[in-house]
Amino acid sequence: MQQLRWHHFQRVTDLCTTLVAALTTLANESIRARGAFHISLAGGRTPKIIYEQLRHIQTDWTCWFIYFGDERCLPRGDAERNDTLALSSWLAHVPIPDAQIFAIPTELGAALGAAEYSKQLRALTEFDLVLLGLGEDGHTASLFPGHRLDADASAAITVDAAPKPPAQRVSLSASRLSAARAVWFVVTGADKQLALLRWREGEEIPAAHILPAAGVDIFTDVDLAAH
Ligand code: 6PG
């Protein structure tokens, strides 16, 4: 049974300020305790405001290790790639060593990209933090309703007919995204209300299959009280 903790904010700016402060604390505690902070980033547009604020936090960037929850099969540098947004809004502005930023090599094609990324993830048993978004249909990363959420023991899986373009993607599996000390969903905008209500009611949307031992935190500005 997925344990959900809801954090509701009236304004997106308040959500971001709170989340960035909590992320900074979590990162610096991980670095103090284990000398590193391993984070998997959310795709889509929602996290942009968060990534922009992360540029300015106080931390030892040389201890940060960046991964991605999913990637679209597009050439490296394409404006529609998830890593392009993270790089332009944040990662290109802080001194994280390039060797510690693990982009999903989808420019190799979905199958080879997924195989390569699964290999890269073998050395990491769990993320310190996984950031995820939520689609209007309840998808997260590139795990879509009616599609497979896991594929044998592979950490990264191919997605061939994603309803959200582009159709071809690579996603971390539900199991791999669940291997985390903390999982935070960031969900803003009234267009996500139905997906959140379905989730809260216990519907088996893909986001409901992310099952870290410590449960899941949902940061949202969407009003669910009236329902
Ligand atoms: C993607 C994302 C996807 C995204 C949600 C929400 O590749 O599109 O990984 O899972 O997080 O679709 O997208 P928005 O933040 O743009 O609403």
Coordinates of C-alpha atoms and ligand atoms in Angstrom, one line a residue:
M1 CA 0.0 0.0 0.0
Q2 CA 1.5 3.3 -1.1
Q3 CA 1.9 5.8 1.8
L4 CA 1.1 9.3 0.6
R5 CA 1.9 12.6 2.3
W6 CA 0.2 15.7 0.9
H7 CA 1.8 19.1 1.1
H8 CA -0.6 21.8 -0.2
F9 CA 0.4 25.3 -1.1
Q10 CA -1.8 28.3 -2.1
R11 CA 0.9 29.6 -4.5
V12 CA 3.5 27.9 -6.6
T13 CA 6.1 30.3 -5.4
D14 CA 5.5 29.1 -1.8
L15 CA 5.7 25.5 -2.9
C16 CA 9.0 26.1 -4.6
T17 CA 10.6 28.0 -1.7
T18 CA 9.6 25.2 0.7
L19 CA 10.7 22.4 -1.6
V20 CA 14.0 24.0 -2.4
A21 CA 14.8 24.5 1.3
A22 CA 13.9 20.9 2.1
L23 CA 15.9 19.6 -0.8
T24 CA 18.9 21.7 0.3
T25 CA 18.7 20.2 3.8
L26 CA 18.3 16.7 2.5
A27 CA 21.2 17.1 0.1
N28 CA 23.5 18.5 2.8
E29 CA 22.5 15.8 5.3
S30 CA 23.3 13.1 2.7
I31 CA 26.6 14.7 1.9
R32 CA 27.5 14.9 5.6
A33 CA 26.4 11.3 6.2
R34 CA 27.7 9.6 3.1
G35 CA 29.8 12.1 1.2
A36 CA 27.4 12.2 -1.8
F37 CA 23.9 13.1 -2.9
H38 CA 22.3 11.1 -5.7
I39 CA 19.2 12.6 -7.2
S40 CA 17.0 11.6 -10.1
L41 CA 15.3 14.5 -11.8
A42 CA 11.8 15.0 -13.1
G43 CA 11.1 15.8 -16.7
G44 CA 8.4 18.0 -18.2
R45 CA 8.0 21.8 -17.6
T46 CA 6.8 21.9 -14.0
P47 CA 10.3 21.6 -12.3
K48 CA 11.8 24.5 -14.3
I49 CA 11.1 27.1 -11.5
I50 CA 12.6 24.7 -9.0
Y51 CA 15.7 24.1 -11.1
E52 CA 16.2 27.8 -11.5
Q53 CA 16.1 28.3 -7.7
L54 CA 18.5 25.4 -7.1
R55 CA 21.2 27.4 -8.8
H56 CA 21.5 29.6 -5.7
I57 CA 21.6 27.2 -2.8
Q58 CA 24.5 26.7 -0.5
T59 CA 25.9 23.2 -0.9
D60 CA 29.1 21.3 -2.0
W61 CA 28.2 20.7 -5.7
T62 CA 31.2 18.4 -6.1
C63 CA 29.2 15.8 -4.1
W64 CA 26.1 15.9 -6.2
F65 CA 25.3 13.0 -8.7
I66 CA 22.5 13.8 -11.2
Y67 CA 20.3 11.2 -12.9
F68 CA 17.1 11.5 -14.9
G69 CA 13.8 9.6 -14.4
D70 CA 13.1 9.5 -18.1
E71 CA 14.2 10.9 -21.4
R72 CA 12.7 11.4 -24.8
C73 CA 14.4 9.8 -27.8
L74 CA 15.7 13.0 -29.4
P75 CA 19.2 14.1 -30.4
R76 CA 21.4 15.4 -27.6
G77 CA 20.8 19.1 -27.1
D78 CA 17.3 19.0 -28.5
A79 CA 15.1 21.6 -26.8
E80 CA 12.4 19.0 -26.0
R81 CA 14.8 16.7 -24.1
N82 CA 14.3 16.6 -20.3
D83 CA 18.1 17.0 -19.7
T84 CA 18.2 20.1 -21.9
L85 CA 15.8 21.9 -19.5
A86 CA 17.7 20.8 -16.4
L87 CA 21.1 21.8 -17.9
S88 CA 19.9 25.2 -19.2
S89 CA 17.9 26.2 -16.1
W90 CA 20.3 24.8 -13.5
L91 CA 23.1 22.3 -14.1
A92 CA 25.1 24.5 -16.5
H93 CA 25.3 27.2 -13.9
V94 CA 26.7 25.1 -11.0
P95 CA 30.1 23.3 -10.7
I96 CA 28.8 19.7 -10.6
P97 CA 31.6 17.7 -12.4
D98 CA 30.4 16.6 -15.8
A99 CA 31.2 13.0 -15.0
Q100 CA 28.6 13.2 -12.2
I101 CA 25.7 14.1 -14.5
F102 CA 24.3 10.9 -16.1
A103 CA 22.1 11.8 -19.1
I104 CA 20.1 9.0 -20.6
P105 CA 21.8 8.4 -24.0
T106 CA 18.5 8.2 -25.9
E107 CA 20.3 9.6 -29.0
L108 CA 21.5 5.9 -29.3
G109 CA 17.9 4.8 -29.7
A110 CA 15.6 3.5 -27.0
A111 CA 16.9 -0.1 -26.8
L112 CA 20.6 0.8 -26.6
G113 CA 19.9 3.9 -24.5
A114 CA 18.0 1.9 -21.9
A115 CA 20.7 -0.9 -21.9
E116 CA 23.5 1.7 -21.4
Y117 CA 21.6 3.5 -18.6
S118 CA 20.8 0.3 -16.8
K119 CA 24.5 -0.5 -16.7
Q120 CA 25.3 3.0 -15.4
L121 CA 22.8 2.6 -12.6
R122 CA 24.2 -0.8 -11.4
A123 CA 26.6 0.9 -9.1
L124 CA 23.9 2.7 -7.2
T125 CA 21.5 0.7 -5.0
E126 CA 19.2 3.6 -4.2
F127 CA 18.7 7.3 -4.9
D128 CA 18.8 9.8 -2.1
L129 CA 15.9 11.6 -3.7
V130 CA 13.7 11.0 -6.8
L131 CA 11.8 14.0 -8.1
L132 CA 8.8 13.2 -10.3
G133 CA 6.0 15.0 -12.2
L134 CA 2.5 13.8 -12.9
G135 CA 0.7 13.8 -16.2
E136 CA -3.0 14.5 -16.6
D137 CA -3.6 10.8 -17.3
G138 CA -1.7 9.8 -14.1
H139 CA 1.6 8.9 -15.8
T140 CA 4.9 9.7 -14.2
A141 CA 8.4 9.7 -15.8
S142 CA 7.5 7.8 -19.0
L143 CA 5.4 5.2 -17.3
F144 CA 2.0 5.5 -18.9
P145 CA -1.4 3.9 -18.2
G146 CA -1.8 0.6 -20.0
H147 CA 1.9 0.4 -20.6
R148 CA 4.5 -1.8 -18.8
L149 CA 5.9 -0.2 -15.7
D150 CA 8.7 -2.7 -15.2
A151 CA 10.7 -5.0 -17.5
D152 CA 12.4 -7.9 -15.9
A153 CA 15.2 -6.5 -13.6
S154 CA 16.2 -3.7 -16.0
A155 CA 16.5 -0.3 -14.3
A156 CA 15.7 1.5 -17.5
I157 CA 13.0 0.4 -19.9
T158 CA 12.1 1.4 -23.5
V159 CA 8.7 3.1 -24.2
D160 CA 7.6 2.8 -27.8
A161 CA 4.1 4.3 -28.1
A162 CA 3.9 7.0 -25.4
P163 CA 0.7 8.9 -25.7
K164 CA 2.6 12.1 -24.8
P165 CA 4.9 12.9 -27.8
P166 CA 7.5 11.9 -28.6
A167 CA 6.3 8.3 -28.7
Q168 CA 9.8 6.8 -28.2
R169 CA 11.3 7.2 -24.8
V170 CA 13.4 5.6 -22.1
S171 CA 12.2 5.6 -18.5
L172 CA 13.4 4.3 -15.2
S173 CA 11.1 1.4 -14.2
A174 CA 8.6 1.8 -11.4
S175 CA 10.8 -0.5 -9.3
R176 CA 14.0 1.5 -9.9
L177 CA 12.2 4.8 -9.1
S178 CA 11.0 3.2 -5.9
A179 CA 14.6 2.3 -4.8
A180 CA 15.0 5.7 -3.1
R181 CA 15.3 7.1 0.4
A182 CA 12.8 9.8 -0.6
V183 CA 10.4 10.3 -3.5
W184 CA 8.8 13.8 -4.1
F185 CA 6.2 14.5 -6.7
V186 CA 5.8 18.1 -7.8
V187 CA 2.3 18.7 -9.3
T188 CA 1.0 22.1 -10.2
G189 CA -1.9 23.5 -12.2
A190 CA -5.6 22.8 -12.2
D191 CA -5.2 20.5 -15.2
K192 CA -3.7 17.9 -12.8
Q193 CA -6.6 17.9 -10.4
L194 CA -8.4 14.9 -11.8
A195 CA -5.2 12.8 -11.8
L196 CA -4.6 13.8 -8.2
L197 CA -8.1 13.0 -7.1
R198 CA -8.0 9.6 -8.8
W199 CA -4.7 9.0 -7.0
R200 CA -6.0 10.0 -3.7
E201 CA -9.0 7.7 -4.2
G202 CA -6.6 4.8 -4.6
E203 CA -6.8 4.3 -8.4
E204 CA -4.0 2.3 -9.9
I205 CA -2.5 5.2 -12.0
P206 CA 1.2 4.7 -12.8
A207 CA 2.2 7.1 -10.1
A208 CA 0.6 4.8 -7.6
H209 CA 3.2 2.1 -8.4
I210 CA 6.1 4.2 -7.1
L211 CA 6.5 2.5 -3.7
P212 CA 9.6 3.6 -1.7
A213 CA 9.7 2.2 1.8
A214 CA 9.4 5.7 3.3
G215 CA 6.4 6.6 1.3
V216 CA 5.8 9.4 -1.2
D217 CA 5.5 13.2 -0.7
I218 CA 3.3 15.2 -3.0
F219 CA 3.9 18.9 -3.3
T220 CA 1.0 20.6 -5.0
D221 CA -0.9 23.9 -5.4
V222 CA -4.0 22.1 -6.7
D223 CA -7.1 22.4 -4.5
L224 CA -8.4 19.0 -3.6
A225 CA -10.3 20.0 -0.4
A226 CA -13.6 20.6 -2.1
H227 CA -13.8 17.0 -3.4
Ligands
6PG1 C1 8.1 13.9 -19.7 C2 8.0 13.8 -18.1 C3 6.6 13.6 -17.7 C4 6.2 14.8 -17.0 C5 4.7 14.9 -16.8 C6 4.3 16.3 -16.4 O1 9.0 13.4 -20.3 O2 7.1 14.5 -20.2 O3 8.9 13.0 -17.6 O4 6.5 12.5 -16.8 O5 6.8 14.9 -15.7 O6 4.1 14.7 -18.1 O7 4.7 17.2 -17.3 P1 4.6 18.8 -17.1 O8 5.5 19.1 -15.9 O9 5.1 19.5 -18.3 O10 3.1 19.1 -16.8

